[in-house]
Short mmCIF file of C-alpha atoms in Angstrom, two decimals:
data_model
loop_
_atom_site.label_atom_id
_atom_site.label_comp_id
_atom_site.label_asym_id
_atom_site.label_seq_id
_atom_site.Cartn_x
_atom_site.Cartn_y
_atom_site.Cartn_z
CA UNK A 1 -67.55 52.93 35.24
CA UNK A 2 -64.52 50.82 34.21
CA UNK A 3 -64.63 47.37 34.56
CA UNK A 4 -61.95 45.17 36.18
CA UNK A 5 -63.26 42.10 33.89
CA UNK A 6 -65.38 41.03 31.03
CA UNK A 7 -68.34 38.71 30.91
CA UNK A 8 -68.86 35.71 28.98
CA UNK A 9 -72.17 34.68 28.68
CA UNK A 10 -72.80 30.87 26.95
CA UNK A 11 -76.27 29.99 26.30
CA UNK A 12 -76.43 26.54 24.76
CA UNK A 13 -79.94 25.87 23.31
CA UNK A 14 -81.91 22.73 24.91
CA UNK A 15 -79.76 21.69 26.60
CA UNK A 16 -81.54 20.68 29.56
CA UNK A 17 -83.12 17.29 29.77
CA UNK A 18 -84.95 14.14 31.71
CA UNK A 19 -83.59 11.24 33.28
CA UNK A 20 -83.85 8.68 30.02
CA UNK A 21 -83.92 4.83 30.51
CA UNK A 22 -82.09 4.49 27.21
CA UNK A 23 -79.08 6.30 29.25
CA UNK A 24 -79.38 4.71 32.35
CA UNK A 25 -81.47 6.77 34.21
CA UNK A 26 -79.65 9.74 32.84
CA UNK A 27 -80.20 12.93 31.26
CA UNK A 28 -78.35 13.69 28.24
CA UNK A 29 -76.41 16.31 29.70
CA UNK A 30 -75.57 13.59 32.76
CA UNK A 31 -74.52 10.93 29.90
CA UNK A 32 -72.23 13.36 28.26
CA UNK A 33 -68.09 14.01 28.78
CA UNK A 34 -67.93 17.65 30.08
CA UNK A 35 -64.81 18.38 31.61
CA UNK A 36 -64.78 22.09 31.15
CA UNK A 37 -68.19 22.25 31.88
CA UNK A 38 -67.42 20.29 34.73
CA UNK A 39 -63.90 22.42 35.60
CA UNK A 40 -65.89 25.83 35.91
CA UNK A 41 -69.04 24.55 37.94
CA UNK A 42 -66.40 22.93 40.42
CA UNK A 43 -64.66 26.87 40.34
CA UNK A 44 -67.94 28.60 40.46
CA UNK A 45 -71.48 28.60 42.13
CA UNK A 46 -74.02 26.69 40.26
CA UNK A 47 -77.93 26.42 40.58
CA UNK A 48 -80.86 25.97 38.53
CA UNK A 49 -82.91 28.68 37.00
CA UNK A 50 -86.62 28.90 35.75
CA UNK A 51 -86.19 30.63 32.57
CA UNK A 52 -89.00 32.40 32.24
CA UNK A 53 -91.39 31.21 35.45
CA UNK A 54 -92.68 27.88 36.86
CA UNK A 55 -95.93 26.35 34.56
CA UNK A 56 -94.10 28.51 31.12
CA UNK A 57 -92.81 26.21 28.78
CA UNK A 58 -90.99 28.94 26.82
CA UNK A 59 -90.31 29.13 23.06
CA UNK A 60 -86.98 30.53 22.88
CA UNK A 61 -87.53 33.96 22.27
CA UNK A 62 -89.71 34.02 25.31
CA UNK A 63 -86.96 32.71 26.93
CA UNK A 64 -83.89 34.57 25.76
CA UNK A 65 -85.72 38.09 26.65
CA UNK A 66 -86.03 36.54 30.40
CA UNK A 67 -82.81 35.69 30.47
CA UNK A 68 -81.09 39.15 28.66
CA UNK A 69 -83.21 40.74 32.01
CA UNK A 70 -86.31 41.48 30.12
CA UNK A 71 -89.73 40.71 31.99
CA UNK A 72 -91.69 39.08 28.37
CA UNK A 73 -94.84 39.79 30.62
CA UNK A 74 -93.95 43.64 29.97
CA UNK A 75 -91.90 43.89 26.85
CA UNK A 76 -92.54 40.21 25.06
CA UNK A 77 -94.35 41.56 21.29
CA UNK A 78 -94.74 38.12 19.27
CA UNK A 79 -91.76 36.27 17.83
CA UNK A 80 -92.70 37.01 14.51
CA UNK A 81 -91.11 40.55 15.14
CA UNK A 82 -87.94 39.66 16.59
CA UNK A 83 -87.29 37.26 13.58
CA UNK A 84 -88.25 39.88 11.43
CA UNK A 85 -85.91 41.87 12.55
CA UNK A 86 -83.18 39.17 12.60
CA UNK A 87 -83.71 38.37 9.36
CA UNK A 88 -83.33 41.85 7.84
CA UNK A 89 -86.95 42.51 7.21
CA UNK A 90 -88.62 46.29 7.48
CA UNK A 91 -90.93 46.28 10.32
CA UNK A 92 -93.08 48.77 11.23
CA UNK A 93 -95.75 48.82 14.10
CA UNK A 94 -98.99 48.29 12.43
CA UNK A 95 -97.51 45.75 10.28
CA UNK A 96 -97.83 41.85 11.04
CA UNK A 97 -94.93 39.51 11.41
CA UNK A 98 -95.08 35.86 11.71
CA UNK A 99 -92.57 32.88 12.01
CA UNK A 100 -93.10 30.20 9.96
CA UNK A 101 -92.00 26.84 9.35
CA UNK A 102 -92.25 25.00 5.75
CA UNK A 103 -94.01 21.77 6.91
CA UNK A 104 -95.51 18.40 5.37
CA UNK A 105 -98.91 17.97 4.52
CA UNK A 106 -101.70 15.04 3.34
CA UNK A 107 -105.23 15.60 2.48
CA UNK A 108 -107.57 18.04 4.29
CA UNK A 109 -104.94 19.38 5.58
CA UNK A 110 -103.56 16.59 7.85
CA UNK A 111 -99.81 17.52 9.62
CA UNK A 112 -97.60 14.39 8.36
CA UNK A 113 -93.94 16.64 9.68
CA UNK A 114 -93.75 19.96 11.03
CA UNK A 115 -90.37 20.05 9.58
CA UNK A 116 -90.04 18.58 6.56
CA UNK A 117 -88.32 15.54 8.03
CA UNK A 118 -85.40 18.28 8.74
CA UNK A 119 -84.25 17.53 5.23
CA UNK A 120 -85.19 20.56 3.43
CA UNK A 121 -81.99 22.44 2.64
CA UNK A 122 -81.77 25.86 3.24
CA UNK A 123 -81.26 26.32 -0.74
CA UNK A 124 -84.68 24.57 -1.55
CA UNK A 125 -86.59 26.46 1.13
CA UNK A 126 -84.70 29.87 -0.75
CA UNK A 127 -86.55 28.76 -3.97
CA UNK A 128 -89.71 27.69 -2.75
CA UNK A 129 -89.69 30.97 -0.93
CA UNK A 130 -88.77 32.94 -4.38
CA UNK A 131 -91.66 31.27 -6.24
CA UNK A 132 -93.99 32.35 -3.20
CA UNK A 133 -93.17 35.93 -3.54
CA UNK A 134 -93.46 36.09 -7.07
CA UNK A 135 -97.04 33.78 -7.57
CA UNK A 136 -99.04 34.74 -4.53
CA UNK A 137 -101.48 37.80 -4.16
CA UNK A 138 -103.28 38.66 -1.36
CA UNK A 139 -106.91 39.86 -2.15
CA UNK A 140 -108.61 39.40 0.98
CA UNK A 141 -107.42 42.88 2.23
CA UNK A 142 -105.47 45.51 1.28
CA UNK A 143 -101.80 44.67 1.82
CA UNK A 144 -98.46 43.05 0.25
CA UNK A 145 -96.19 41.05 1.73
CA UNK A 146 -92.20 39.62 2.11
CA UNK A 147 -91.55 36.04 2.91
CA UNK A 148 -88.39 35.10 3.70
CA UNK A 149 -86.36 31.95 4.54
CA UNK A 150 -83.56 31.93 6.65
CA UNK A 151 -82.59 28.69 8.07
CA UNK A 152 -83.34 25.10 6.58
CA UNK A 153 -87.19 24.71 7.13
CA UNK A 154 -87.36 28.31 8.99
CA UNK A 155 -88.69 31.25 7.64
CA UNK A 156 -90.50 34.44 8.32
CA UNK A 157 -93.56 36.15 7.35
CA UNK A 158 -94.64 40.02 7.06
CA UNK A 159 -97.84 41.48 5.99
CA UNK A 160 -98.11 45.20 5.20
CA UNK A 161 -101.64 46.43 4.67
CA UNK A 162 -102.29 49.37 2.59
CA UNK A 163 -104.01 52.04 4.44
CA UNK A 164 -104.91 49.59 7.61
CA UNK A 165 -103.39 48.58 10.44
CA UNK A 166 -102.96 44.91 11.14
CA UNK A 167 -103.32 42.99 14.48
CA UNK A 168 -101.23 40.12 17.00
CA UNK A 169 -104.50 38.88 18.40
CA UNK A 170 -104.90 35.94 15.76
CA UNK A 171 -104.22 32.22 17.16
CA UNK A 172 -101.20 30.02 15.03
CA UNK A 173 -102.00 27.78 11.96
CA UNK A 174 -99.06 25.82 13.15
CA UNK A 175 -101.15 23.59 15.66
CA UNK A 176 -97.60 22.81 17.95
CA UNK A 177 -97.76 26.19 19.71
CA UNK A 178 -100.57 28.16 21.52
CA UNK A 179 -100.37 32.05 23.02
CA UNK A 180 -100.40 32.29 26.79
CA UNK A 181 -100.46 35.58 28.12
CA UNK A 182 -99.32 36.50 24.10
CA UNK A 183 -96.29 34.36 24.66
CA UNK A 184 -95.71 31.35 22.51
CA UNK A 185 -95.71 28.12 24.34
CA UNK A 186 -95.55 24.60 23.50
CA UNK A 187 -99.03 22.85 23.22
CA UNK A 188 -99.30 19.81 25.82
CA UNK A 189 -101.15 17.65 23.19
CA UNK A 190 -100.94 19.33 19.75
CA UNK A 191 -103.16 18.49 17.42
CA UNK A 192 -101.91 16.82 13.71
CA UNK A 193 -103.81 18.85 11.79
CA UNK A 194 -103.16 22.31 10.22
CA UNK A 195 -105.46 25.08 12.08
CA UNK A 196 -107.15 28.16 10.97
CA UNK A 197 -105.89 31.43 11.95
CA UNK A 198 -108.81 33.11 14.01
CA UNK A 199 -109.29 36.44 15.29
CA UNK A 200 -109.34 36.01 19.46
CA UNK A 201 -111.07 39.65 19.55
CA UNK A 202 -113.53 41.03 17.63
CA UNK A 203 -111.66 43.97 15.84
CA UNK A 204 -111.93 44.72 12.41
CA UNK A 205 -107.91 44.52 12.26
CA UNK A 206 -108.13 40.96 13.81
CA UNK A 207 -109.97 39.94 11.38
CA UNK A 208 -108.42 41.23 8.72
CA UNK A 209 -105.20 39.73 10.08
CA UNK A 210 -106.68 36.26 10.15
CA UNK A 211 -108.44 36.48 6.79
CA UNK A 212 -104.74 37.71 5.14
CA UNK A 213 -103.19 34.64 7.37
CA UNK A 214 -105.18 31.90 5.83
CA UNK A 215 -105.21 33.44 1.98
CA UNK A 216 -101.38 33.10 2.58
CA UNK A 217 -101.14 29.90 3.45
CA UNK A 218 -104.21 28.40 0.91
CA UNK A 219 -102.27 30.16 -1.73
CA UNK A 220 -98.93 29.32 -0.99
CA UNK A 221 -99.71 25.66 -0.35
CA UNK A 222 -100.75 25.50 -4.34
CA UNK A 223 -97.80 27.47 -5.49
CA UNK A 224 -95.62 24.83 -3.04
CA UNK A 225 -97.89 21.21 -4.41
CA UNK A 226 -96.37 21.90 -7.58
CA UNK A 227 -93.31 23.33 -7.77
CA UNK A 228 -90.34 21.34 -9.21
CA UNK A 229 -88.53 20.92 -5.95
CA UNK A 230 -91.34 19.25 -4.24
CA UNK A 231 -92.12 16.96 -7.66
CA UNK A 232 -88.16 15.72 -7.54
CA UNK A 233 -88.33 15.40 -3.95
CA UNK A 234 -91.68 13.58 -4.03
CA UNK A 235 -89.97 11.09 -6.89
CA UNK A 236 -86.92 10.67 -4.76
CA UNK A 237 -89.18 9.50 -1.66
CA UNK A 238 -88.33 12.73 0.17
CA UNK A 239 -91.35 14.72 2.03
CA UNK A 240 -92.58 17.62 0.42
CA UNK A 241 -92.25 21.02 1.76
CA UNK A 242 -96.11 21.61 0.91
CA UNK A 243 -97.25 24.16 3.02
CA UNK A 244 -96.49 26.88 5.44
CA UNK A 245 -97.24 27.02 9.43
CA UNK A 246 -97.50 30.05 11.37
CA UNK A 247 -97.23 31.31 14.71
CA UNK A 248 -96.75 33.75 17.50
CA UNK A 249 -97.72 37.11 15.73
CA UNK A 250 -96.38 40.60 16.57
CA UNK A 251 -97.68 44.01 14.87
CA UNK A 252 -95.29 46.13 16.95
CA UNK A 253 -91.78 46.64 18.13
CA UNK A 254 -91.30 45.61 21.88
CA UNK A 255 -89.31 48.55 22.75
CA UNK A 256 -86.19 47.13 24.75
CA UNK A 257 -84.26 48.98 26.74
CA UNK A 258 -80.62 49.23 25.97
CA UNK A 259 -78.49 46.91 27.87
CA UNK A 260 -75.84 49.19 27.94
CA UNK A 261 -77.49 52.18 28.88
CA UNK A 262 -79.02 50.33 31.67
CA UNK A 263 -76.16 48.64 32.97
CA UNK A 264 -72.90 50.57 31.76
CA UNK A 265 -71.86 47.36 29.97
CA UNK A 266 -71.37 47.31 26.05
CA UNK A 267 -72.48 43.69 24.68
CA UNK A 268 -71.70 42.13 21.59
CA UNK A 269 -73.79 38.91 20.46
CA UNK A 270 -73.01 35.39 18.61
CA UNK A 271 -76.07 33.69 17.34
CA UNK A 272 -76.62 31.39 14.61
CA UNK A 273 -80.47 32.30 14.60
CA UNK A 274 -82.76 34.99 13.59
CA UNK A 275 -84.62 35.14 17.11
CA UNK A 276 -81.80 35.72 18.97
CA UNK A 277 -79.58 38.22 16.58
CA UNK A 278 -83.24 40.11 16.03
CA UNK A 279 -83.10 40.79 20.53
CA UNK A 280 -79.52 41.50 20.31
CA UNK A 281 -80.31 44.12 18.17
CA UNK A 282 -82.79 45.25 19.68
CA UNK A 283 -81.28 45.21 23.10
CA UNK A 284 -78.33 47.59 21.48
CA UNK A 285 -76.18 44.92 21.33
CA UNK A 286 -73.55 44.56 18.21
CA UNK A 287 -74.12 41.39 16.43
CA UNK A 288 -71.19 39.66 14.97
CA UNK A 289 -72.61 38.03 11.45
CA UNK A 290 -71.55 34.50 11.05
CA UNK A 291 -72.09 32.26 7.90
CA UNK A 292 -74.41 29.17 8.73
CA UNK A 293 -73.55 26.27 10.70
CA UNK A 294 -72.34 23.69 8.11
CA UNK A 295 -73.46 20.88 10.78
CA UNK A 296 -69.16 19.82 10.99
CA UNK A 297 -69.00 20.54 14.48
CA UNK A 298 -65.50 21.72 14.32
CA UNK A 299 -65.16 23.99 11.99
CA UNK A 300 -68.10 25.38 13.25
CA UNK A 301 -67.09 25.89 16.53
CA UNK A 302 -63.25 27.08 16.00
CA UNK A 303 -64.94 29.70 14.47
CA UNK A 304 -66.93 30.98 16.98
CA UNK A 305 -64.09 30.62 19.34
CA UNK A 306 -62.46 32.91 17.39
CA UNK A 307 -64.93 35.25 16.79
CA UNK A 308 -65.83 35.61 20.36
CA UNK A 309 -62.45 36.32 21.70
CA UNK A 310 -61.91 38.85 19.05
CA UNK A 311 -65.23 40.26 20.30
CA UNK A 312 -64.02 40.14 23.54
CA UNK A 313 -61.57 42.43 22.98
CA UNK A 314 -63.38 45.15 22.45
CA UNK A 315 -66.56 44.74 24.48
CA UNK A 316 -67.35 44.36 27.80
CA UNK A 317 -69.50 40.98 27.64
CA UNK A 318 -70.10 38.77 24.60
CA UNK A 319 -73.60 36.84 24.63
CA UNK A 320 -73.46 33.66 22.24
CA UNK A 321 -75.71 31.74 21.89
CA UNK A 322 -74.91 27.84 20.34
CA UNK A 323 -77.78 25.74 18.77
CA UNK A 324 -76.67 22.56 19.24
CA UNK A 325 -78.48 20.37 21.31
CA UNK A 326 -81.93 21.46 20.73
CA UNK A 327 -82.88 20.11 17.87
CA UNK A 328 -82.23 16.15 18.87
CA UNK A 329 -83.86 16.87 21.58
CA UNK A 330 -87.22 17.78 19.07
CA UNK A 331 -85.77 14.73 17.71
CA UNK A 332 -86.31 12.61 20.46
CA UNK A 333 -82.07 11.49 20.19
CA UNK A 334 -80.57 11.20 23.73
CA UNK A 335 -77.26 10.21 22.00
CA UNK A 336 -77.36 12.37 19.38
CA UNK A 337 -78.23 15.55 22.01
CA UNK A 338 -75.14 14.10 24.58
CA UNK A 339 -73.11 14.20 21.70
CA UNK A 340 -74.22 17.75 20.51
CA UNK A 341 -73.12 18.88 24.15
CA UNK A 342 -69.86 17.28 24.42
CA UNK A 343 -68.99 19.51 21.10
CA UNK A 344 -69.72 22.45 22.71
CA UNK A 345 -67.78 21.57 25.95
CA UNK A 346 -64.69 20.02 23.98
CA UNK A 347 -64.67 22.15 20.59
CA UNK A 348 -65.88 25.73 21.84
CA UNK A 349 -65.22 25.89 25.98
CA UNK A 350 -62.12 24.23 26.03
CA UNK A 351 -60.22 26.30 23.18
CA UNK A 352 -62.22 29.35 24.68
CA UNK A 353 -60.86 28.97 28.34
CA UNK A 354 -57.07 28.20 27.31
CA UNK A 355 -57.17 31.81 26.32
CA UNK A 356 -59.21 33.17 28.58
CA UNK A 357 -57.91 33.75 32.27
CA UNK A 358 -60.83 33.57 35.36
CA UNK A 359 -59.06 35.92 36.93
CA UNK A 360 -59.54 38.62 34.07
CA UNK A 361 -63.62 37.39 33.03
CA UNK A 362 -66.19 36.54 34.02
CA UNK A 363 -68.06 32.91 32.71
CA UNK A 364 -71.52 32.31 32.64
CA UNK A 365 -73.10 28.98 30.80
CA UNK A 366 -76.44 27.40 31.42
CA UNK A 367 -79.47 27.10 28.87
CA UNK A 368 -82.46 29.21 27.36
CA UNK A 369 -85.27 26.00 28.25
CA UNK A 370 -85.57 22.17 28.52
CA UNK A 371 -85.94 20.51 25.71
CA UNK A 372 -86.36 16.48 26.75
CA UNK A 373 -85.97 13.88 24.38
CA UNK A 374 -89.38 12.05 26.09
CA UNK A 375 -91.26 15.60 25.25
CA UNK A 376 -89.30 15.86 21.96
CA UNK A 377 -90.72 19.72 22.78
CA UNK A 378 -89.70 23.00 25.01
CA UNK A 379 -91.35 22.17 29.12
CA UNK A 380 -91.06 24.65 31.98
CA UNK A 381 -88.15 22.45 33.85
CA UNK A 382 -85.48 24.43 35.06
CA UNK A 383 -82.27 24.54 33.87
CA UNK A 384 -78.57 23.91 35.23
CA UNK A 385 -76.96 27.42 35.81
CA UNK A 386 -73.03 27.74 36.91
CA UNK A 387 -71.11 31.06 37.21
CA UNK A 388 -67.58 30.61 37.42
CA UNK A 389 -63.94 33.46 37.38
CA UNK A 390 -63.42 36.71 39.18
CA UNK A 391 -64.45 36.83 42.58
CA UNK A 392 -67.14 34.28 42.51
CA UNK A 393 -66.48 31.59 45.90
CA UNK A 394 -67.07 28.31 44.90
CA UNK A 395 -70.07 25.78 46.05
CA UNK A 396 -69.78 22.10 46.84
CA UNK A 397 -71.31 20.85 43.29
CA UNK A 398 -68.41 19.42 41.25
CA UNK A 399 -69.98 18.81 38.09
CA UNK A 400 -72.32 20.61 35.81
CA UNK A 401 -75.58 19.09 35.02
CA UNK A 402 -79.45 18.72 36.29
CA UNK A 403 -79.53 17.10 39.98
CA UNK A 404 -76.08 18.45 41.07
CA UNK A 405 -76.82 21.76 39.92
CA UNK A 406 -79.42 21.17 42.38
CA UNK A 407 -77.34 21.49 44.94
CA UNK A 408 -75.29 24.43 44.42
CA UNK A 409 -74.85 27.69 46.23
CA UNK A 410 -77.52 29.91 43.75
CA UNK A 411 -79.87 27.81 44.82
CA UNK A 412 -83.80 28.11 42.67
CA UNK A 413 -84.36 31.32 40.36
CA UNK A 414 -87.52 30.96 40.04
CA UNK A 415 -87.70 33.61 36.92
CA UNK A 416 -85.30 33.95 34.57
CA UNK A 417 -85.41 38.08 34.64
CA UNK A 418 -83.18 37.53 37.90
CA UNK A 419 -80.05 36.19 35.98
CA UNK A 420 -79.05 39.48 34.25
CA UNK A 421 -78.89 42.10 37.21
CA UNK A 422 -77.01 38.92 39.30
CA UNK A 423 -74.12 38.70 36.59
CA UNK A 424 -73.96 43.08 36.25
CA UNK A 425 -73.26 42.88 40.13
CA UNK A 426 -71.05 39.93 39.94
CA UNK A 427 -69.28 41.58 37.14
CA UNK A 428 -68.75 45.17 39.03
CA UNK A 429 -67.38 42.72 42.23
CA UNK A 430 -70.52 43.90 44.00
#
């Protein structure tokens, strides 16, 4: 059917957050200047959603299928895949794909930074990651392998065995995350220690999986003690980018349904990360490629202002998806994270709606998962939800954050899998 509007769906990562003493009781989102954000929850309904389900601390792929309308009970496959597949890596079922992080460690294998301190560039992870792929065999098993970086510390593993299938059922090496259900979810009290990948069924391809797993990272580790970046960063008093974690395996494609087959709506996505481009792909949508967030707010942002009104034009609903505020909230920087969401509300929602009419779209922002400074990790609190233009009758709540989205007219989702057919009826004027 023809639509009478588009839809604009805004995801900004993390952004939901605790009441912080250091902000005066609070949350980051609270502390921060959001007058758009504030302008289209005082237009719209707002609520709070549970992103994936109550007790689910979701990594964000977990989350971002819930939200797109995808049950990650039913369809959820590992994260490995879907960053495979973001990156630009072949992925077959029967292969294994892993993301990784470069990390920091001492002796036997102690965790000093899961992230390098966030100072590895995306240029020195490229190199480390060349030297990797050209000095490191796997022996254990039949079976070669492509490692590739994408982001800063971020990267993403694939093993292909030769003649043998290889298996998800193997725990993480990166000690921060543990499967639930075979969803990745934050560990309440990670250990700071490196961990052995294990087979968590006796299979022969479970075991082979784990075995290739921990040759990988044993051999990349020595290629990484000693290569020249890590000596000049080590002499410069920089952490070294040592050794690779793992996590939340996938050996097959989850097999989305297309979004617009299901729904009659054609989608186009903006996303700075491999996650989320690799289940807009999947999900049929058309991903815009945009060059890497140079960290200048500004630039960054007019940008994707741009790009999202051109993709506007010639789609039914755009799905971005801004980083942003997530990663001081890892940090543990309330100011830092307030800040990070007053860009987005100033530098990519106020440009967008001066050239976008209400009347003629459809606006949905709210976030993929908490991510409080206190936890400095993902937790299962809900999020702040508004939806705001076309026929949508306003609520009471006049500004967009935790406690007064509390209040609004959506009232609790309690999974996030509700969102998607809500906004396809809201969208048809249903």
């Amino acid at each position: 059917m023809t639509l009478s509007r588009k839809l604009l769906y805004v995801v900004v990562d993390g952004m939901a957050d605790r009441p912080l003493d250091e902000l005066g009781g609070l949350t980051p989102l609270e502390y921060a200047d959001t007058p758009s954000m504030d302008r289209l929850a005082k237009l719209g309904l707002t609520g709070l959603m549970y992103t994936v389900e109550r007790g689910i601390a979701p990594e964000s792929d977990v989350a971002v299928l819930s939200i797109l309308g995808y049950d990650p009970h039913l369809y959820h496959t590992g994260r490995g895949v879907l960053e495979a597949v973001g990156a630009g890596l072949e992925f077959k079922d029967g292969y294994l794909a892993l993301r990784c992080n470069f990390a920091t460690v001492g002796g036997d294998w102690e965790l000093i930074d899961r992230r390098v301190g966030r100072s590895l560039s995306t240029e020195e992870a490229a190199e480390l990651g060349k030297a990797i792929n050209e000095e490191v065999k796997l022996e254990s098993h039949p079976a070669d392998f492509e490692f590739k970086t994408t982001i800063g510390h971020r990267a993403v593993l694939v093993i292909k065995g030769r003649g043998i299938k290889l298996s998800s059922k193997i725990t993480n090496t990166d000690p921060a995350y543990v499967k639930v259900e075979g969803m990745g979810v934050a560990a309440s009290k990670p250990e700071r220690r490196v961990k052995r990948c294990e087979p968590l069924v006796d299979e022969p391809e479970a075991k082979a999986s784990a075995d290739l797993v921990n040759e990988f990272t044993e051999k990349s580790r020595r290629v990484l003690e000693k290569h020249p970046i890590n000596v000049r960063r080590e002499a410069e008093g920089k952490l070294k980018a040592n050794v690779v974690l793992a996590r939340d395996a996938g050996d097959r494609l989850p097999g989305l349904f297309s979004l617009e087959e299901r729904y009659g709506v054609k989608f186009s996505c903006l996303a700075d990360m491999p996650v989320e481009k690799g289940i807009a792909k999947l999900a049929g949508m058309e991903v815009v490629e945009l060059p890497p967030s140079t960290g200048r707010f500004k630039e960054d942002y007019e940008l994707r202002v741009e790009e999202a009104l051109k993709a506007l034009e010639g789609h039914d609903a755009v799905y971005v998806h801004l980083k942003g505020p997530d990663e001081p909230g890892h940090d543990g920087d309330a100011r830092r994270k307030a800040a990070a969401i007053e860009a987005v509300d100033k530098l990519f929602l106020t440009p967008l709606l001066e050239r976008v009419s209400l009347e003629e779209a459809l606006i949905c922002v709210t976030s993929d998962h908490a991510t409080p400074c206190s936890l400095r990790a993902h937790s299962d609190d809900p999020v702040p939800i508004l939806i705001a233009g076309g026929d949508v009758k306003p609520d009471s709540v006049e500004k967009f954050s935790e406690r007064e989205c509390a209040k609004g007219g959506l009232g609790v989702l309690e999974r996030g899998v509700e969102l998607m057919p809500k906004l396809i009826s809201m969208l048809r004027g249903a």
